[in-house]
Coordinates of C-alpha atoms in Angstrom, one line a residue:
Chain A
M3 CA -119.6 166.7 90.1
I4 CA -117.1 165.9 92.8
R5 CA -118.3 168.9 94.8
K6 CA -121.9 167.7 94.5
F7 CA -120.8 164.3 95.7
G8 CA -119.0 165.9 98.6
V9 CA -122.0 167.9 99.6
A10 CA -124.3 164.8 99.4
L11 CA -121.8 162.7 101.4
A12 CA -121.7 165.3 104.1
S13 CA -125.5 165.8 104.2
L14 CA -127.6 165.5 107.3
E15 CA -130.3 163.7 105.2
L16 CA -127.7 160.9 104.4
F17 CA -126.9 160.6 108.1
L18 CA -130.6 160.3 109.0
G19 CA -131.2 157.8 106.2
L20 CA -128.2 155.6 107.1
S21 CA -129.0 155.8 110.8
F22 CA -132.5 154.6 110.1
L23 CA -131.2 151.8 107.9
I24 CA -128.7 150.7 110.5
A25 CA -131.3 150.8 113.3
S26 CA -133.7 148.7 111.2
Y27 CA -130.9 146.2 110.4
L28 CA -130.0 146.0 114.1
A29 CA -133.6 145.5 115.1
V30 CA -134.3 142.7 112.6
G31 CA -131.0 141.0 113.6
A32 CA -131.9 141.2 117.3
L33 CA -135.5 140.0 116.8
A34 CA -134.2 137.1 114.7
G35 CA -131.5 136.3 117.2
A36 CA -129.0 136.4 114.4
K37 CA -125.8 137.8 115.9
Q38 CA -123.9 136.6 112.9
A39 CA -125.7 139.3 110.9
Y40 CA -123.6 141.9 112.6
S41 CA -120.4 140.6 111.0
H42 CA -122.0 140.3 107.5
P43 CA -120.3 142.3 104.8
A44 CA -123.5 144.2 104.1
F45 CA -123.7 145.5 107.7
L46 CA -120.0 146.3 107.8
S47 CA -120.3 148.2 104.5
L48 CA -123.3 150.1 105.8
S49 CA -121.5 151.0 109.0
A50 CA -118.4 152.1 107.1
F51 CA -120.5 154.3 104.9
W52 CA -122.2 155.8 108.0
V53 CA -118.7 156.6 109.4
L54 CA -117.7 158.1 106.1
N55 CA -120.7 160.4 106.2
L56 CA -119.9 161.4 109.7
A57 CA -116.3 162.2 108.7
A58 CA -117.4 164.1 105.7
C59 CA -119.9 166.1 107.7
T60 CA -117.3 166.9 110.4
I61 CA -114.7 168.0 107.9
R62 CA -117.0 170.0 105.6
K63 CA -118.8 171.8 108.5
R64 CA -115.9 172.1 110.9
A65 CA -116.0 175.9 110.8
R66 CA -119.7 176.1 111.6
L67 CA -120.0 173.3 114.2
P68 CA -119.5 174.1 117.9
G69 CA -116.5 172.6 119.5
P70 CA -118.3 170.1 121.6
V71 CA -120.1 168.7 118.5
L72 CA -116.8 168.3 116.8
V73 CA -115.5 166.4 119.8
V74 CA -118.6 164.1 119.8
H75 CA -118.2 163.4 116.1
L76 CA -114.5 162.6 116.5
A77 CA -115.3 160.4 119.5
V78 CA -117.7 158.3 117.6
M79 CA -115.1 157.8 114.8
V80 CA -112.5 156.8 117.4
I81 CA -114.9 154.3 119.0
V82 CA -115.6 152.7 115.6
A83 CA -111.9 152.6 114.8
G84 CA -111.3 150.8 118.1
G85 CA -114.1 148.4 117.2
A86 CA -112.4 147.7 113.9
V87 CA -109.1 147.0 115.7
T88 CA -110.9 144.6 118.1
W89 CA -112.5 142.8 115.1
K90 CA -109.2 142.4 113.3
A91 CA -106.7 141.9 116.0
G92 CA -108.7 140.9 119.1
K93 CA -108.5 137.3 120.4
R94 CA -110.7 135.5 122.9
G95 CA -111.9 132.1 123.7
K96 CA -112.6 129.6 126.5
L97 CA -110.2 127.7 128.8
I98 CA -111.7 124.7 130.5
L99 CA -109.6 123.7 133.5
E100 CA -109.9 120.8 135.9
S101 CA -108.1 120.9 139.2
G102 CA -105.6 118.1 139.7
T103 CA -104.9 117.9 135.9
D104 CA -102.1 119.2 133.7
P105 CA -101.9 122.9 132.8
V106 CA -103.8 124.1 129.7
R107 CA -102.8 126.6 127.1
T108 CA -105.3 125.8 124.3
V109 CA -108.2 128.2 124.0
L110 CA -111.4 126.9 122.6
D111 CA -114.3 128.5 120.7
D112 CA -118.0 128.2 121.9
E113 CA -118.3 124.8 120.3
G114 CA -115.2 123.4 122.0
V115 CA -113.1 123.5 118.9
P116 CA -109.4 124.6 119.5
K117 CA -108.8 128.2 118.4
F118 CA -105.3 129.1 119.4
D119 CA -102.7 128.6 122.1
L120 CA -101.8 131.1 124.8
P121 CA -98.1 132.0 125.2
F122 CA -98.3 130.5 128.7
A123 CA -100.1 127.6 130.4
V124 CA -102.8 127.9 133.1
R125 CA -103.2 125.3 135.9
L126 CA -106.3 125.2 138.1
D127 CA -105.1 124.7 141.7
H128 CA -108.4 125.1 143.4
F129 CA -112.0 126.0 142.6
R130 CA -114.7 126.8 145.0
V131 CA -118.3 127.9 144.9
E132 CA -119.4 130.3 147.6
L133 CA -123.1 130.2 148.6
D134 CA -125.1 133.0 150.1
G135 CA -126.8 131.2 153.0
E136 CA -128.3 127.7 153.0
D137 CA -130.8 125.8 151.0
L138 CA -134.4 126.5 151.9
H139 CA -136.5 123.4 152.6
R140 CA -140.0 124.7 153.6
L141 CA -142.9 122.5 154.5
T142 CA -146.4 123.7 154.7
L143 CA -148.4 121.2 156.7
S144 CA -152.2 121.3 156.9
D145 CA -154.9 119.3 158.7
P146 CA -158.1 119.9 156.7
K147 CA -160.3 118.3 159.4
E148 CA -159.0 120.8 162.0
G149 CA -158.6 123.6 159.5
K150 CA -155.1 124.2 160.7
E151 CA -151.8 125.0 158.9
W152 CA -148.2 125.1 159.9
T153 CA -145.1 126.3 158.0
L154 CA -141.8 124.9 159.0
D155 CA -138.3 125.6 157.6
V156 CA -136.5 122.3 158.0
K157 CA -133.2 120.7 157.4
P158 CA -132.2 117.2 156.2
G159 CA -131.5 115.1 159.2
G160 CA -133.5 117.4 161.5
V161 CA -136.3 116.7 163.9
H162 CA -139.1 119.2 164.3
E163 CA -142.1 119.5 166.6
V164 CA -145.3 120.5 164.9
P165 CA -146.5 123.2 167.3
G166 CA -149.7 122.6 169.3
T167 CA -149.9 118.9 168.1
P168 CA -148.6 115.5 169.2
W169 CA -146.8 115.2 165.8
T170 CA -143.0 115.2 165.4
L171 CA -141.6 115.5 161.9
V172 CA -138.4 113.6 161.2
V173 CA -136.6 114.8 158.1
G174 CA -134.4 112.3 156.3
R175 CA -132.4 112.7 153.1
F176 CA -132.6 115.4 150.5
V177 CA -132.1 114.4 146.9
P178 CA -131.8 117.1 144.2
D179 CA -132.8 115.0 141.2
L180 CA -134.7 111.9 142.5
V181 CA -134.9 108.8 140.4
V182 CA -135.6 105.2 141.5
G183 CA -132.8 103.0 140.2
D184 CA -131.6 99.5 140.8
R185 CA -130.1 100.5 144.2
G186 CA -133.3 102.3 145.2
V187 CA -133.6 106.1 145.5
E188 CA -130.7 107.9 143.8
T189 CA -130.0 111.3 142.3
R190 CA -129.5 111.7 138.6
S191 CA -127.6 114.9 138.9
K192 CA -126.6 117.7 141.3
E193 CA -129.0 120.0 139.7
P194 CA -132.4 120.4 141.4
R195 CA -134.4 119.0 138.5
N196 CA -136.6 116.8 140.7
P197 CA -135.9 117.9 144.3
A198 CA -137.3 115.5 146.9
L199 CA -137.2 115.4 150.7
Q200 CA -137.7 112.3 152.8
V201 CA -140.0 112.8 155.8
A202 CA -141.6 110.7 158.5
F203 CA -144.1 111.6 161.2
L204 CA -144.1 110.4 164.8
E205 CA -147.1 110.7 167.1
D206 CA -146.0 110.6 170.8
G207 CA -142.9 108.9 169.6
K208 CA -144.6 106.2 167.5
P209 CA -144.2 106.0 163.7
R210 CA -147.3 107.2 161.9
G211 CA -146.3 107.3 158.2
G212 CA -143.5 108.6 156.0
S213 CA -142.9 109.4 152.3
W214 CA -140.9 111.4 149.9
L215 CA -142.1 114.9 149.2
F216 CA -141.5 116.3 145.7
A217 CA -141.1 120.1 145.3
F218 CA -142.3 120.0 141.7
H219 CA -145.1 117.4 142.2
P220 CA -147.1 118.5 145.3
G221 CA -149.6 116.0 146.5
M222 CA -147.7 113.0 145.2
H223 CA -147.2 109.9 147.4
Q224 CA -148.9 111.4 150.5
E225 CA -151.4 108.6 151.2
D226 CA -149.4 107.4 154.2
L227 CA -149.0 110.9 155.7
P228 CA -151.2 112.0 158.6
L229 CA -151.0 115.6 157.5
E230 CA -151.0 117.1 154.0
A231 CA -147.7 118.6 153.1
V232 CA -146.5 121.0 150.4
Y233 CA -142.7 121.1 150.0
E234 CA -140.9 124.2 148.7
Y235 CA -137.3 123.9 147.8
R236 CA -135.0 126.9 147.0
P237 CA -131.3 126.2 146.6
A238 CA -128.9 128.6 148.3
P239 CA -128.0 131.3 145.8
V240 CA -124.5 131.3 144.5
K241 CA -122.6 134.2 145.8
Q242 CA -119.4 133.8 143.9
Y243 CA -117.2 131.2 142.2
V244 CA -113.5 131.5 142.6
S245 CA -110.6 129.9 140.7
R246 CA -107.1 129.8 142.1
V247 CA -104.7 129.4 139.2
A248 CA -101.0 129.1 138.5
I249 CA -99.7 130.7 135.3
L250 CA -96.7 128.8 133.9
D251 CA -94.2 130.0 131.4
G252 CA -92.8 127.9 128.6
T253 CA -90.3 126.1 130.8
G254 CA -93.1 124.8 133.0
S255 CA -92.0 126.5 136.2
G256 CA -94.6 128.5 138.1
R257 CA -94.4 132.2 137.5
R258 CA -97.3 133.5 139.4
T259 CA -100.5 132.4 141.1
G260 CA -103.6 134.3 141.7
E261 CA -107.3 134.1 142.3
L262 CA -110.0 135.3 139.9
W263 CA -113.7 135.6 140.1
V264 CA -116.6 137.2 138.2
N265 CA -115.9 141.0 138.0
R266 CA -112.3 140.4 139.2
P267 CA -110.2 139.2 136.2
L268 CA -106.5 138.2 136.3
R269 CA -104.1 140.0 133.9
H270 CA -100.9 138.5 132.6
A271 CA -98.6 139.3 129.7
G272 CA -101.2 141.4 127.8
W273 CA -103.9 138.7 128.3
T274 CA -106.8 138.8 130.7
L275 CA -108.4 135.8 132.2
Y276 CA -112.1 136.1 133.2
Q277 CA -114.1 133.7 135.4
S278 CA -116.8 132.7 132.9
G279 CA -118.6 129.7 134.5
Y280 CA -118.3 126.3 136.0
D281 CA -119.8 122.8 135.8
P282 CA -122.5 122.4 138.5
E283 CA -122.1 118.6 138.1
D284 CA -118.4 118.7 138.8
E285 CA -117.0 121.4 141.0
K286 CA -113.4 120.5 140.0
I287 CA -114.0 122.2 136.6
S288 CA -113.7 125.9 136.1
I289 CA -114.4 127.7 132.8
L290 CA -112.4 130.8 132.1
E291 CA -112.4 133.3 129.2
A292 CA -109.0 134.4 127.9
A293 CA -108.9 137.6 125.9
R294 CA -106.5 140.0 124.4
D295 CA -107.9 143.2 122.8
P296 CA -105.6 145.9 121.4
G297 CA -108.8 147.9 120.5
V298 CA -109.8 148.6 124.1
P299 CA -107.6 151.7 124.7
L300 CA -109.0 153.3 121.5
V301 CA -112.5 152.5 122.5
Y302 CA -112.1 153.8 126.0
G303 CA -110.5 156.9 124.7
G304 CA -113.5 157.4 122.4
F305 CA -115.8 156.9 125.4
A306 CA -114.1 159.6 127.4
L307 CA -114.2 162.0 124.4
L308 CA -117.8 161.2 123.8
M309 CA -118.8 162.0 127.4
A310 CA -116.7 165.1 127.5
G311 CA -118.2 166.4 124.2
L312 CA -121.8 165.7 125.2
T313 CA -121.4 167.1 128.7
A314 CA -119.7 170.3 127.4
G315 CA -122.4 170.7 124.8
F316 CA -125.2 170.2 127.3
L317 CA -123.6 172.7 129.8
R318 CA -122.9 175.2 127.0
R319 CA -126.5 175.2 125.9
R320 CA -127.7 175.7 129.5
A321 CA -125.2 178.6 129.8
Chain B
M20 CA -143.2 147.3 153.1
N21 CA -143.2 145.9 149.6
G22 CA -146.8 146.9 149.1
L23 CA -146.3 150.4 150.7
E24 CA -143.3 151.3 148.5
V25 CA -145.6 151.1 145.5
N26 CA -149.0 152.1 147.0
V27 CA -148.0 155.2 148.9
P28 CA -146.3 157.0 146.0
F29 CA -149.1 155.7 143.7
A30 CA -151.7 157.4 145.9
F31 CA -149.8 160.7 145.8
F32 CA -149.5 160.6 142.0
L33 CA -153.1 159.8 141.6
A34 CA -154.0 162.6 144.0
S35 CA -151.8 164.9 142.0
L36 CA -153.6 164.0 138.8
A37 CA -156.9 164.6 140.5
G38 CA -155.7 167.9 141.8
W39 CA -154.7 169.0 138.3
G40 CA -158.1 167.9 137.0
V41 CA -159.9 170.1 139.5
A42 CA -157.5 172.9 138.7
H43 CA -158.3 172.6 135.0
V44 CA -162.0 172.8 135.7
S45 CA -162.0 175.4 138.4
L46 CA -159.1 177.5 137.0
R47 CA -158.0 178.1 140.5
E48 CA -154.3 178.5 141.1
S49 CA -154.4 176.9 144.5
W50 CA -155.3 173.5 143.0
R51 CA -152.4 173.7 140.6
R52 CA -150.1 174.3 143.5
A53 CA -151.7 171.4 145.4
A54 CA -151.1 169.1 142.4
L55 CA -147.5 170.1 142.3
A56 CA -147.1 169.6 146.0
L57 CA -148.6 166.1 145.8
L58 CA -146.2 165.2 143.0
A59 CA -143.3 166.4 145.2
A60 CA -144.7 164.4 148.1
G61 CA -144.9 161.3 145.9
W62 CA -141.3 161.8 144.9
A63 CA -140.2 162.3 148.6
S64 CA -142.1 159.1 149.6
Q65 CA -140.3 157.2 146.9
T66 CA -137.0 158.5 148.1
V67 CA -137.7 157.2 151.6
F68 CA -138.8 153.8 150.4
L69 CA -135.8 153.4 148.1
V70 CA -133.5 154.3 150.9
L71 CA -135.2 151.8 153.2
R72 CA -135.0 149.1 150.5
W73 CA -131.3 149.9 150.1
I74 CA -130.7 149.4 153.8
S75 CA -132.8 146.3 154.0
A76 CA -131.1 144.6 151.0
G77 CA -127.6 145.8 151.9
R78 CA -127.1 147.0 148.3
A79 CA -128.4 149.6 145.9
P80 CA -132.0 148.7 144.8
M81 CA -131.1 148.2 141.1
A82 CA -130.7 144.5 140.6
N83 CA -133.9 143.5 138.8
Q84 CA -136.7 145.0 136.7
Y85 CA -138.9 145.8 139.7
E86 CA -136.2 147.8 141.4
S87 CA -135.0 149.6 138.2
L88 CA -138.6 150.5 137.5
L89 CA -138.9 152.2 140.9
V90 CA -135.7 154.1 140.2
M91 CA -136.9 155.2 136.8
C92 CA -140.2 156.4 138.3
W93 CA -138.2 158.3 140.9
A94 CA -136.0 160.0 138.3
A95 CA -139.0 160.9 136.1
T96 CA -140.9 162.6 138.9
A97 CA -137.8 164.7 139.9
L98 CA -137.4 166.2 136.5
P99 CA -140.2 168.7 136.4
F100 CA -138.5 170.4 139.4
L101 CA -135.0 170.1 137.8
L102 CA -135.8 171.4 134.3
G103 CA -136.5 174.8 135.8
G104 CA -139.3 177.3 135.5
A105 CA -142.8 177.5 136.9
F106 CA -144.1 176.8 133.4
A107 CA -142.1 173.5 133.1
R108 CA -143.4 172.4 136.5
E109 CA -147.1 173.2 135.8
R110 CA -147.2 172.0 132.3
L111 CA -145.5 168.7 133.0
T112 CA -147.2 167.9 136.3
P113 CA -150.3 166.0 135.0
W114 CA -148.3 164.1 132.4
V115 CA -145.5 163.1 134.7
A116 CA -148.0 162.2 137.5
G117 CA -149.8 160.0 135.1
L118 CA -146.6 158.5 133.7
A119 CA -145.4 157.8 137.3
A120 CA -148.7 156.1 138.2
L121 CA -148.4 153.9 135.1
L122 CA -144.8 152.9 135.9
L123 CA -145.8 152.0 139.5
A124 CA -148.8 150.1 138.3
A125 CA -146.4 148.1 136.1
A126 CA -144.0 147.6 139.0
S127 CA -146.9 146.2 141.1
L128 CA -147.1 143.3 138.7
L129 CA -143.5 142.3 139.3
D130 CA -141.9 140.2 142.0
P131 CA -140.8 142.7 144.8
T132 CA -138.8 140.1 146.8
V133 CA -135.3 141.3 147.8
R134 CA -132.9 138.7 146.6
P135 CA -129.1 138.4 147.0
L136 CA -127.1 139.5 144.0
M137 CA -125.8 136.8 141.6
P138 CA -122.0 136.8 140.9
A139 CA -122.3 138.8 137.6
L140 CA -124.0 141.7 139.4
R141 CA -121.6 141.9 142.3
S142 CA -119.8 145.0 141.2
N143 CA -119.9 148.8 141.9
W144 CA -120.6 149.2 138.2
L145 CA -124.2 147.9 138.9
F146 CA -124.9 151.2 140.7
Y147 CA -123.4 153.6 138.2
H148 CA -124.6 151.8 135.1
V149 CA -128.2 151.2 136.2
L150 CA -128.5 154.6 137.8
A151 CA -127.4 156.4 134.7
A152 CA -129.6 154.3 132.4
M153 CA -132.7 154.8 134.6
L154 CA -132.1 158.5 135.0
G155 CA -131.8 158.6 131.2
Y156 CA -135.0 156.6 130.7
G157 CA -136.7 158.9 133.2
A158 CA -135.6 162.0 131.4
L159 CA -136.6 160.7 128.0
S160 CA -140.0 159.7 129.5
V161 CA -140.5 163.2 130.7
G162 CA -139.5 164.4 127.2
A163 CA -142.2 162.2 125.8
A164 CA -144.7 163.5 128.4
A165 CA -143.8 167.0 127.3
A166 CA -144.6 166.0 123.6
L167 CA -148.2 165.2 124.3
P168 CA -149.6 168.7 124.6
A169 CA -148.3 169.4 121.1
F170 CA -151.3 167.5 119.7
R171 CA -153.8 169.8 121.5
R172 CA -155.6 172.3 119.3
G173 CA -155.6 176.0 119.9
I174 CA -152.4 176.3 121.8
D175 CA -150.7 179.7 121.3
A176 CA -147.3 180.2 119.8
D177 CA -145.6 181.2 123.0
R178 CA -146.8 178.2 124.9
A179 CA -146.0 175.9 122.0
A180 CA -142.4 177.2 121.9
A181 CA -142.1 176.8 125.7
L182 CA -143.3 173.2 125.4
D183 CA -140.9 172.5 122.5
G184 CA -138.1 173.9 124.7
L185 CA -139.1 171.6 127.5
Q186 CA -139.1 168.6 125.2
Y187 CA -135.6 169.4 123.9
R188 CA -134.1 170.0 127.3
A189 CA -135.5 166.7 128.6
V190 CA -134.4 164.8 125.6
S191 CA -130.9 166.2 125.4
F192 CA -130.5 165.6 129.2
G193 CA -131.8 162.1 128.7
F194 CA -129.6 161.4 125.8
L195 CA -126.5 162.4 127.8
L196 CA -127.5 160.1 130.6
L197 CA -128.4 157.3 128.3
T198 CA -125.0 157.6 126.6
A199 CA -123.3 157.4 130.0
G200 CA -125.4 154.4 130.9
I201 CA -124.5 152.6 127.7
L202 CA -120.8 153.4 128.0
M203 CA -120.6 152.3 131.6
G204 CA -122.4 149.1 130.8
S205 CA -119.8 148.5 128.1
V206 CA -116.9 149.1 130.4
W207 CA -118.5 146.8 133.0
A208 CA -119.1 144.1 130.4
H209 CA -115.4 144.2 129.5
E210 CA -114.4 143.8 133.2
A211 CA -116.8 141.0 133.8
W212 CA -116.8 139.0 130.5
G213 CA -113.8 140.3 128.5
S214 CA -115.8 142.0 125.8
Y215 CA -117.1 145.5 125.7
W216 CA -119.8 144.7 123.1
Q217 CA -121.3 141.3 122.3
W218 CA -124.4 142.3 120.3
D219 CA -126.6 141.1 123.2
P220 CA -130.2 142.0 122.5
K221 CA -130.2 144.6 125.3
E222 CA -127.0 146.2 124.0
T223 CA -128.3 146.2 120.4
W224 CA -131.6 147.8 121.3
S225 CA -129.8 150.4 123.5
L226 CA -127.8 151.3 120.4
I227 CA -131.0 151.5 118.3
T228 CA -132.4 153.8 121.0
W229 CA -129.2 155.9 121.0
L230 CA -129.2 156.2 117.2
W231 CA -132.9 157.2 117.2
Y232 CA -132.4 160.0 119.7
A233 CA -129.2 161.2 118.0
A234 CA -131.3 161.6 114.9
V235 CA -134.1 163.3 116.9
L236 CA -131.5 165.9 118.2
H237 CA -130.1 166.4 114.8
L238 CA -133.6 167.1 113.4
W239 CA -134.0 169.8 116.1
R240 CA -130.7 171.4 115.7
G241 CA -129.9 170.8 112.0
R242 CA -133.4 171.1 110.4
G243 CA -135.3 173.2 112.9
W244 CA -138.0 170.6 113.5
R245 CA -140.5 171.9 116.1
G246 CA -144.1 171.4 117.2
R247 CA -146.0 168.3 116.1
R248 CA -143.3 167.0 113.8
F249 CA -140.7 167.0 116.5
A250 CA -143.3 165.5 119.0
I251 CA -143.9 162.6 116.7
V252 CA -140.3 161.6 116.3
N253 CA -139.8 162.1 120.0
L254 CA -142.7 159.9 120.9
A255 CA -141.5 157.3 118.4
G256 CA -138.1 157.4 120.2
F257 CA -140.0 156.8 123.5
A258 CA -141.6 153.7 122.0
V259 CA -138.2 152.4 121.0
M260 CA -136.9 153.1 124.4
M261 CA -139.7 151.3 126.2
F262 CA -139.2 148.3 123.9
T263 CA -135.5 148.4 124.9
Y264 CA -136.4 148.5 128.6
F265 CA -139.4 146.1 128.7
G266 CA -139.7 144.2 125.4
V267 CA -136.2 142.9 125.2
N268 CA -136.5 141.4 128.7
Y269 CA -139.5 139.4 127.9
L270 CA -139.1 138.6 124.2
M271 CA -135.4 137.9 123.9
K272 CA -132.8 135.9 125.8
G273 CA -129.5 137.5 126.6
L274 CA -126.9 138.5 129.1
H275 CA -129.3 140.9 130.8
A276 CA -131.8 138.2 131.6
Y277 CA -130.6 138.0 135.2
A278 CA -131.8 141.5 135.7
D279 CA -135.4 140.6 134.9

């Protein structure tokens, strides 16, 4: 009876059936956008059973299986073990820092609820957003009567001649999110939700009409303009965002400073700080991710074993 | 140049398909060789355009769906020459040329503009992770192409066995590269975001693809599946893989959205 159970547990058919079940579960979870399904006891049990099948197969057939296959099987088990360590012992959460304020040690979850305290405090000394180039303000002017068109890349505060015409274009203010308030034209936010550019035309030095051009509402408020205008706005892409932080121990004295940015985390006392995001409305605020994961060495070791086993198996078959 | 980098290879691949069609009707060896030469010329032209795009962008051309599709097509068209044997090259040529033409047709619908990298993509891992993944997808696509002749009637046993062998070699090579791509993506995710796995839709569907092909390889080695049975599960795996590559980008939101 036990022997029959052992044979069934180590069977390839069980592996195929469990793999299909897990793949189906994963697919439904992904299509439903339900990440929480992957920490449900049903999924964890199914995965544990899959690993048990893998272990049973590896042990029972170890004499028959080629070396690389054994390595691959072992690697998968090591990776899953690393994942289990991460799930049980890993810690991560968000640090929201504002330059010019007190150091922070409380890590928050995605809803902003405090999760735990770090063994040290982090102070944001400086935050900067580096842009790749400049904002693009492109005007396509046209004169339907003459059948002519001009494309100009302009800048707020600039003056531009329209080639081959008596027209001069004077560019005024740029407002990223135009709204008309009590004090006239204002911006609701720094985000380009309703970008608008103020323009005026001169003909031989004399004013001939002006208006606001709206990137998302072409054709609006153009009655006073001598030429038709289409305004295209493209903000300068963000190249990088960089935080300069000080890490303070329990006594409050500075232990170290450092800079971190996306893909360049900062490591301290077994913790790693990652540049996670920032607030576009307030560039004094930086959002970091703090993480500590004892499962990573196991997982990375499993990765190395997996690649070694697969590569050896592939080369062995070719030989 | 944007139009040329799709249209020139596309023309070569269509010409290769046409050459194979003439070879099939006329039974003349010279047309088969011409079809193969046109496929090689298409691959060479793709290589030139990818290098030019790399120089123009100042970075590897792998930052969005358009660029990754070009790389996948480039990888797929190289494989008939890498898998070895005149039989492999001649049997696969029409299918790979057709596949390459389809991939380029899909690329022509996407935005080809070269844009600067966003912060999350500014890492050397972009090159290694995307290259491995696209080479893997390319190889698995060739494996699927090699499965199609299995549904023809009247194919003799020797040719059937040779086609099966082609399928297996392409799929096992693709599986190795797909694994490398997934693992490198995982390491990169940990370096960038502090977590090697977050059940992002792209990650989850990559795992589904990996599990499927692991099962496919087990069916070959462990249960001796060949012929039409093996071709069916192989093609099903290809469908899963294509959903992972295309479907996830358009139907689900996730961390990979920036690469669309």
